[in-house]
Amino acid sequence: MDVIVKVEHLVKRYDEVLAVDDISFEIKRGSLFAFLGPNGAGKSTTINIMTTLLNANSGKVFLNGQEDEVYFRNKIGVVFQGNVLDEFLTVKENLVYRGSLYHNNKESVMKRYDELRDFLHLDEFEHQRFNTLSGGQKRRTEIARALFSDPEILLLDEPTTGLDPETRQIVWKVIDELKKKHGMTIFLTTHYMEEAANADHVVIINKGKIVAQGTPAELKDKYSYDRLKIVPIDKNKLVEMLNEMKRTYEKIADQYVIPVEDPKDSIALINRFKENIKQYEVMMGSMDDVFINVVGGENNV
Ligand code: ADP
Ligand code: MG
């Protein structure tokens, strides 16, 4: 897979705040790239520089190897953190008006509008004013706006923050379809760990710096661990055996939580303790662990 976006040594300072502190990364064409970080990490600042809304103090962004801003604007679609459409226009009016900025004849505007209405299922509310829509309907309309110019890459800044679980799922379905059916490259920022777990590549940013990156599996491998949770019949006996084996554990209420290497290790322990087990559970490492281990608990949002 080739590289569509390359970011090199980006730095952005707002007075005394160093919002983005020398970050570099690459986005592969056709991939889903997640930029994960707590509030204030520098996610929106980075996205705003990538979309040419904001100038960096130093560093470069390349799209298909090019640096020209006009070229960028034609190839990039952006869904901002907040909604940007006109509250008092209908969905159709908003989109057709915005679309006329990209197409020079009415026919092609309407053709694109129809495609997007069908793709995003806007038909039930296309004649409603934007301010009467639900959160999920607004997000779908904002995504349609971002897609009007048929961009090569779609950037979404916290597309699901503040949405209810059902609406989040709708947004995820759209993102998934864009990637799988249309081969679109997706870059999104999020502070939801479980969302980053769907990405092809995750970059974790904290206080303007990249603190870890890789596939979700690589990150979990490196920064999280599985645990075996046991509720014993005889506590003293379990503790005695654990100490003898030099195994670390944490006691939470009547449960003993033992970090394990891999499934084999859990099975060996379960076998060893089997006469003394009232209940047990094996918990797999998660993106939550990764986030807490990389960014630190105090930052957890
Ligand atoms: P995120 O999107 O990850 O929450 P931002 O990029 O919005 O983070 O912000 C990064 C840092 O820059 C924060 O400390 C924030 O307060 C600061 N910041 C963002 N925008 C401005 C601005 N326009 N003026 C001054 N400081 C800003
Ligand atoms: Mg932000």
Coordinates of C-alpha atoms and ligand atoms in Angstrom, one line a residue:
M1 CA 0.0 0.0 0.0
D2 CA 1.3 3.4 -0.8
V3 CA 1.4 6.5 1.3
I4 CA -1.3 9.2 0.8
V5 CA -0.4 11.6 3.6
K6 CA 3.0 12.3 5.1
V7 CA 3.3 14.6 8.1
E8 CA 6.9 15.7 8.9
H9 CA 8.0 17.4 12.2
L10 CA 4.9 19.4 12.7
V11 CA 5.1 22.1 15.4
K12 CA 2.3 24.4 16.5
R13 CA 2.5 26.9 19.4
Y14 CA -0.3 29.1 20.7
D15 CA 1.5 31.7 22.8
E16 CA 2.8 29.7 25.7
V17 CA 1.1 26.4 24.8
L18 CA 3.0 24.0 22.7
A19 CA 0.0 22.3 21.2
V20 CA 1.8 20.1 18.7
D21 CA 5.4 19.2 19.5
D22 CA 7.3 17.8 16.5
I23 CA 5.1 15.0 15.3
S24 CA 5.6 12.9 12.2
F25 CA 3.5 10.1 10.8
E26 CA 2.3 8.5 7.5
I27 CA -1.1 7.4 6.4
K28 CA -1.5 4.5 4.0
R29 CA -3.9 4.8 1.1
G30 CA -7.2 3.0 1.8
S31 CA -6.5 2.6 5.5
L32 CA -8.4 3.7 8.6
F33 CA -6.0 5.7 10.7
A34 CA -6.9 6.7 14.3
F35 CA -5.4 9.6 16.2
L36 CA -6.1 8.8 19.8
G37 CA -5.5 11.1 22.7
P38 CA -7.1 12.8 25.8
N39 CA -8.6 16.2 25.7
G40 CA -6.0 18.9 24.9
A41 CA -3.6 16.4 23.4
G42 CA -3.3 18.4 20.1
K43 CA -5.7 16.3 17.9
S44 CA -7.8 19.2 16.5
T45 CA -4.8 21.4 16.0
T46 CA -3.2 18.7 13.9
I47 CA -6.3 18.1 11.9
N48 CA -6.7 21.8 11.3
I49 CA -3.2 22.1 10.0
M50 CA -3.8 19.1 7.7
T51 CA -6.9 20.8 6.2
T52 CA -4.9 24.1 5.7
L53 CA -7.2 26.0 8.2
L54 CA -4.3 26.6 10.4
N55 CA -0.6 27.3 9.7
A56 CA 2.0 25.3 11.5
N57 CA 5.0 27.1 13.0
S58 CA 7.2 24.5 11.3
G59 CA 7.0 21.1 9.7
K60 CA 5.3 19.9 6.5
V61 CA 2.2 18.0 5.3
F62 CA 2.3 16.2 2.0
L63 CA -0.7 14.8 0.2
N64 CA 0.2 12.5 -2.7
G65 CA 3.7 14.1 -2.4
Q66 CA 2.3 17.6 -3.0
E67 CA 2.3 20.6 -0.7
D68 CA 0.0 23.0 -2.5
E69 CA -2.9 24.2 -0.4
V70 CA -5.4 24.4 -3.3
Y71 CA -4.6 20.8 -4.2
F72 CA -5.3 19.8 -0.6
R73 CA -8.7 21.5 -0.4
N74 CA -9.9 19.7 -3.5
K75 CA -8.8 16.3 -2.3
I76 CA -9.7 16.4 1.4
G77 CA -13.1 16.2 3.0
V78 CA -13.4 17.2 6.6
V79 CA -16.0 16.6 9.3
F80 CA -15.3 19.0 12.1
Q81 CA -15.8 18.4 15.8
G82 CA -18.8 20.6 15.9
N83 CA -21.5 20.9 13.2
V84 CA -21.0 23.7 10.6
L85 CA -24.1 23.6 8.5
D86 CA -26.7 26.4 8.5
E87 CA -29.3 25.7 11.2
F88 CA -32.1 27.4 9.3
L89 CA -31.7 25.8 5.9
T90 CA -33.0 22.3 5.1
V91 CA -30.7 19.4 4.6
K92 CA -31.1 19.6 0.9
E93 CA -30.6 23.3 0.7
N94 CA -27.5 23.1 2.9
L95 CA -25.9 20.4 0.7
V96 CA -26.9 21.8 -2.6
Y97 CA -25.6 25.2 -1.6
R98 CA -22.3 23.8 -0.4
G99 CA -22.1 21.4 -3.4
S100 CA -22.4 24.3 -5.8
L101 CA -19.0 25.4 -4.6
Y102 CA -17.5 22.2 -6.1
H103 CA -19.5 21.7 -9.2
N104 CA -20.1 24.3 -11.9
N105 CA -23.4 23.1 -13.2
K106 CA -26.7 22.4 -11.5
E107 CA -27.1 18.9 -13.0
S108 CA -23.9 17.6 -11.6
V109 CA -24.7 19.1 -8.2
M110 CA -28.0 17.4 -8.1
K111 CA -26.5 14.1 -9.3
R112 CA -24.0 14.1 -6.5
Y113 CA -26.7 15.2 -4.0
D114 CA -28.9 12.2 -5.0
E115 CA -25.9 9.8 -4.6
L116 CA -25.1 11.1 -1.1
R117 CA -28.8 11.2 -0.1
D118 CA -29.0 7.5 -1.0
F119 CA -25.7 6.5 0.5
L120 CA -26.4 8.3 3.8
H121 CA -30.1 7.6 3.9
L122 CA -31.0 11.3 4.2
D123 CA -34.3 10.9 2.3
E124 CA -36.6 10.8 5.4
F125 CA -35.4 14.2 6.6
E126 CA -34.0 15.9 3.5
H127 CA -36.6 18.7 3.6
Q128 CA -36.3 19.3 7.4
R129 CA -34.3 22.3 8.7
F130 CA -30.9 21.4 10.1
N131 CA -31.9 22.6 13.6
T132 CA -34.7 20.2 13.8
L133 CA -32.6 17.1 13.2
S134 CA -31.4 14.5 15.8
G135 CA -27.7 14.3 16.6
G136 CA -27.2 11.3 14.4
Q137 CA -29.1 12.9 11.4
K138 CA -26.9 16.0 11.8
R139 CA -23.7 14.0 11.8
R140 CA -24.9 12.1 8.6
T141 CA -25.6 15.4 6.9
E142 CA -22.2 16.8 7.9
I143 CA -20.6 13.6 6.5
A144 CA -22.5 14.2 3.2
R145 CA -21.2 17.7 3.1
A146 CA -17.6 16.5 3.6
L147 CA -18.1 13.9 0.8
F148 CA -19.6 16.3 -1.7
S149 CA -16.4 17.0 -3.5
D150 CA -15.7 13.2 -3.7
P151 CA -12.5 13.5 -1.7
E152 CA -9.6 11.0 -1.7
I153 CA -9.3 11.2 2.1
L154 CA -11.9 12.0 4.8
L155 CA -10.8 13.6 8.0
L156 CA -13.1 13.3 11.0
D157 CA -12.5 15.2 14.2
E158 CA -14.1 13.2 17.1
P159 CA -17.0 12.2 14.9
T160 CA -18.8 10.3 17.6
T161 CA -18.1 12.4 20.7
G162 CA -21.3 13.1 22.6
L163 CA -23.5 10.8 20.5
D164 CA -25.7 8.1 22.0
P165 CA -24.5 4.5 21.4
E166 CA -27.0 3.9 18.6
T167 CA -26.0 7.0 16.7
R168 CA -22.3 6.1 17.2
Q169 CA -23.0 2.8 15.5
I170 CA -24.6 4.5 12.6
V171 CA -21.6 6.7 12.1
W172 CA -19.3 3.7 12.4
K173 CA -21.3 1.9 9.7
V174 CA -20.9 4.8 7.3
I175 CA -17.1 5.0 8.0
D176 CA -16.8 1.2 7.5
E177 CA -18.7 1.3 4.2
L178 CA -16.7 4.3 2.9
K179 CA -13.5 2.3 3.6
K180 CA -14.6 -1.1 2.4
K181 CA -16.8 -0.3 -0.5
H182 CA -15.2 2.9 -1.8
G183 CA -11.6 2.3 -0.7
M184 CA -11.6 5.7 0.9
T185 CA -8.7 6.7 3.3
I186 CA -10.1 7.7 6.7
F187 CA -8.3 9.7 9.3
L188 CA -10.1 10.2 12.5
T189 CA -9.4 11.5 16.0
T190 CA -11.0 10.1 19.0
H191 CA -10.6 9.8 22.8
Y192 CA -12.6 6.5 22.8
M193 CA -10.2 3.6 23.2
E194 CA -12.6 1.0 21.8
E195 CA -13.0 3.1 18.6
A196 CA -9.2 3.0 18.0
A197 CA -9.4 -0.8 18.2
N198 CA -11.1 -0.8 14.8
A199 CA -8.3 1.1 13.0
D200 CA -5.6 -0.3 10.8
H201 CA -3.1 2.0 12.5
V202 CA -3.3 3.9 15.7
V203 CA -1.2 6.9 16.8
I204 CA -1.5 7.9 20.4
I205 CA -0.8 11.5 21.1
N206 CA -0.4 13.2 24.5
K207 CA 0.6 16.8 25.3
G208 CA 1.5 17.4 21.7
K209 CA 3.8 14.4 21.4
I210 CA 3.4 10.9 19.8
V211 CA 3.8 8.5 22.7
A212 CA 3.0 5.2 20.9
Q213 CA 1.9 3.8 17.6
G214 CA 1.1 0.6 15.8
T215 CA -1.7 -1.7 14.9
P216 CA -4.2 -2.3 17.7
A217 CA -2.8 -5.8 18.1
E218 CA 0.8 -4.5 18.3
L219 CA -0.2 -1.9 20.9
K220 CA -2.1 -4.5 23.0
D221 CA 0.8 -6.8 22.8
K222 CA 3.2 -4.2 24.0
Y223 CA 1.2 -2.2 26.5
S224 CA -1.5 -4.5 27.9
Y225 CA -1.6 -7.9 29.5
D226 CA -4.1 -10.6 30.1
R227 CA -5.2 -11.4 33.6
L228 CA -6.6 -14.4 35.4
K229 CA -9.1 -13.7 38.1
I230 CA -9.7 -16.3 40.7
V231 CA -12.1 -16.5 43.6
P232 CA -10.5 -19.3 45.8
I233 CA -12.1 -21.6 48.2
D234 CA -9.2 -21.3 50.6
K235 CA -7.6 -17.9 50.4
N236 CA -4.5 -18.7 52.5
K237 CA -3.7 -21.7 50.4
L238 CA -3.9 -19.7 47.2
V239 CA -1.7 -16.9 48.5
E240 CA 0.8 -19.5 49.8
M241 CA 1.0 -21.2 46.4
L242 CA 1.3 -17.9 44.5
N243 CA 4.1 -16.7 46.8
E244 CA 5.9 -20.0 46.3
M245 CA 5.6 -19.6 42.5
K246 CA 6.8 -16.0 42.9
R247 CA 3.7 -14.8 41.0
T248 CA 2.5 -11.3 41.5
Y249 CA -1.2 -10.7 42.1
E250 CA -3.7 -8.0 43.2
K251 CA -6.5 -8.7 45.6
I252 CA -9.8 -7.0 44.8
A253 CA -12.5 -7.9 47.3
D254 CA -12.6 -11.7 47.3
Q255 CA -10.9 -12.0 43.9
Y256 CA -7.2 -12.5 43.2
V257 CA -6.1 -11.0 39.9
I258 CA -2.9 -12.5 38.4
P259 CA -1.2 -11.1 35.4
V260 CA -0.5 -13.8 32.8
E261 CA 1.8 -14.2 29.9
D262 CA -0.6 -15.9 27.4
P263 CA -3.4 -18.4 27.3
K264 CA -1.0 -21.3 28.0
D265 CA 0.1 -19.6 31.2
S266 CA -3.6 -19.1 32.3
I267 CA -4.4 -22.8 31.6
A268 CA -1.3 -23.9 33.5
L269 CA -2.4 -21.8 36.5
I270 CA -6.0 -22.9 36.4
N271 CA -4.8 -26.5 36.3
R272 CA -2.5 -26.0 39.2
F273 CA -5.2 -24.3 41.4
K274 CA -8.1 -26.4 40.2
E275 CA -9.0 -27.9 43.5
N276 CA -9.1 -24.5 45.1
I277 CA -11.2 -22.5 42.6
K278 CA -14.7 -21.3 43.3
Q279 CA -14.8 -19.1 40.2
Y280 CA -12.4 -17.9 37.6
E281 CA -12.3 -15.6 34.6
V282 CA -9.6 -14.8 32.0
M283 CA -9.6 -11.2 31.0
M284 CA -7.9 -10.2 27.8
G285 CA -5.8 -7.1 27.5
S286 CA -7.7 -4.2 26.0
M287 CA -7.1 -0.8 24.3
D288 CA -8.1 0.7 27.7
D289 CA -5.0 -0.9 29.2
V290 CA -2.9 0.5 26.3
F291 CA -4.2 4.0 26.8
I292 CA -3.8 4.0 30.6
N293 CA -0.3 2.5 30.4
V294 CA 0.8 4.9 27.6
V295 CA -0.9 8.1 28.6
G296 CA -1.3 7.5 32.4
G297 CA -4.4 7.2 34.5
E298 CA -4.5 10.9 35.5
N299 CA -5.2 11.9 31.9
N300 CA -8.0 9.4 31.4
V301 CA -11.1 11.2 30.1
Ligands
ADP1 P1 -7.5 18.1 21.3 O1 -8.3 18.3 20.0 O2 -6.7 16.9 21.3 O3 -8.5 18.1 22.5 P2 -6.4 20.7 20.8 O4 -5.6 20.6 19.5 O5 -7.8 21.4 20.6 O6 -6.5 19.3 21.5 O7 -5.6 21.6 21.8 C1 -4.2 21.4 22.1 C2 -3.7 22.4 23.1 O8 -3.7 23.7 22.5 C3 -4.6 22.5 24.3 O9 -3.8 22.8 25.4 C4 -5.5 23.7 24.0 O10 -5.9 24.4 25.2 C5 -4.6 24.6 23.2 N1 -5.3 25.4 22.2 C6 -6.1 24.9 21.2 N2 -6.5 25.9 20.4 C7 -6.0 27.1 20.9 C8 -6.1 28.5 20.6 N3 -6.8 28.9 19.5 N4 -5.5 29.4 21.4 C9 -4.7 29.0 22.4 N5 -4.6 27.7 22.8 C10 -5.2 26.7 22.1
MG2 MG -10.3 18.4 19.6

